[in-house]
Amino acid sequence: MHQQTEEAYHFDDLYLAMDKLEENHRTVIILKYLNGFTEKDIAEVLELNVNIVKSRLFKARKQLKGMMGGASDER
């Protein structure tokens, strides 16, 4: 039970951190990790070059990692 409570706190912290991201960074994170889109799919939906999507994902993960205390691993 304690572990579930601790995990819930981590998710709350993650969502609060995501709210602090710029909209374009938050959007790619949501599409990639919550909706399961590939970088190519995200690029098509947002009408962007796939390299821009990769760059935004990299920057967003870096920002989230910093906000979360460096605890998360990059995918």
Tab-separated table of C-alpha atoms in Angstrom:
chain	number	residue	atom	x	y	z
A	1	MET	CA	0.000	0.000	0.000
A	2	HIS	CA	2.841	2.366	0.870
A	3	GLN	CA	4.412	1.782	-2.557
A	4	GLN	CA	1.149	2.682	-4.318
A	5	THR	CA	0.935	5.931	-2.359
A	6	GLU	CA	4.550	6.759	-3.187
A	7	GLU	CA	3.949	6.032	-6.891
A	8	ALA	CA	0.875	8.288	-6.824
A	9	TYR	CA	3.041	11.125	-5.472
A	10	HIS	CA	5.538	10.585	-8.295
A	11	PHE	CA	2.756	10.759	-10.890
A	12	ASP	CA	1.396	13.922	-9.292
A	13	ASP	CA	4.888	15.445	-9.391
A	14	LEU	CA	5.283	14.397	-13.023
A	15	TYR	CA	1.982	15.970	-14.067
A	16	LEU	CA	2.848	19.183	-12.207
A	17	ALA	CA	6.229	19.257	-13.956
A	18	MET	CA	4.580	18.629	-17.334
A	19	ASP	CA	2.323	21.624	-16.747
A	20	LYS	CA	5.452	23.780	-16.470
A	21	LEU	CA	6.738	22.753	-19.906
A	22	GLU	CA	6.241	24.967	-22.924
A	23	GLU	CA	3.142	23.878	-24.813
A	24	ASN	CA	5.073	22.544	-27.812
A	25	HIS	CA	7.238	20.378	-25.512
A	26	ARG	CA	4.284	19.184	-23.458
A	27	THR	CA	2.381	18.243	-26.621
A	28	VAL	CA	5.111	15.954	-27.972
A	29	ILE	CA	5.567	14.299	-24.561
A	30	ILE	CA	1.837	13.597	-24.305
A	31	LEU	CA	1.643	12.229	-27.832
A	32	LYS	CA	4.736	10.046	-27.376
A	33	TYR	CA	4.340	8.665	-23.861
A	34	LEU	CA	0.639	8.887	-23.084
A	35	ASN	CA	-0.751	8.189	-26.568
A	36	GLY	CA	2.021	5.923	-27.836
A	37	PHE	CA	2.746	7.830	-31.047
A	38	THR	CA	6.054	7.351	-32.847
A	39	GLU	CA	8.203	10.372	-33.683
A	40	LYS	CA	7.096	9.975	-37.304
A	41	ASP	CA	3.401	9.932	-36.278
A	42	ILE	CA	3.884	13.048	-34.148
A	43	ALA	CA	5.615	14.811	-37.033
A	44	GLU	CA	2.724	13.998	-39.359
A	45	VAL	CA	0.020	15.084	-36.891
A	46	LEU	CA	1.782	18.341	-36.007
A	47	GLU	CA	3.008	18.918	-39.583
A	48	LEU	CA	6.635	19.155	-38.451
A	49	ASN	CA	9.921	17.678	-39.571
A	50	VAL	CA	10.703	14.519	-37.577
A	51	ASN	CA	14.011	16.086	-36.458
A	52	ILE	CA	12.108	18.934	-34.814
A	53	VAL	CA	9.964	16.389	-32.973
A	54	LYS	CA	13.076	14.547	-31.780
A	55	SER	CA	14.632	17.810	-30.630
A	56	ARG	CA	11.505	18.814	-28.709
A	57	LEU	CA	11.305	15.394	-27.066
A	58	PHE	CA	14.957	15.600	-26.045
A	59	LYS	CA	14.538	19.086	-24.564
A	60	ALA	CA	11.277	18.178	-22.815
A	61	ARG	CA	12.776	15.035	-21.250
A	62	LYS	CA	15.810	17.025	-20.125
A	63	GLN	CA	13.590	19.671	-18.511
A	64	LEU	CA	11.391	17.053	-16.845
A	65	LYS	CA	14.437	15.202	-15.553
A	66	GLY	CA	15.721	18.440	-14.030
A	67	MET	CA	12.367	19.252	-12.447
A	68	MET	CA	12.017	15.727	-11.069
A	69	GLY	CA	15.463	15.766	-9.502
A	70	GLY	CA	17.199	13.758	-12.222
A	71	ALA	CA	15.471	10.526	-11.210
A	72	SER	CA	14.036	9.573	-14.587
A	73	ASP	CA	15.921	7.741	-17.324
A	74	GLU	CA	15.740	8.874	-20.926
A	75	ARG	CA	14.070	6.487	-23.342
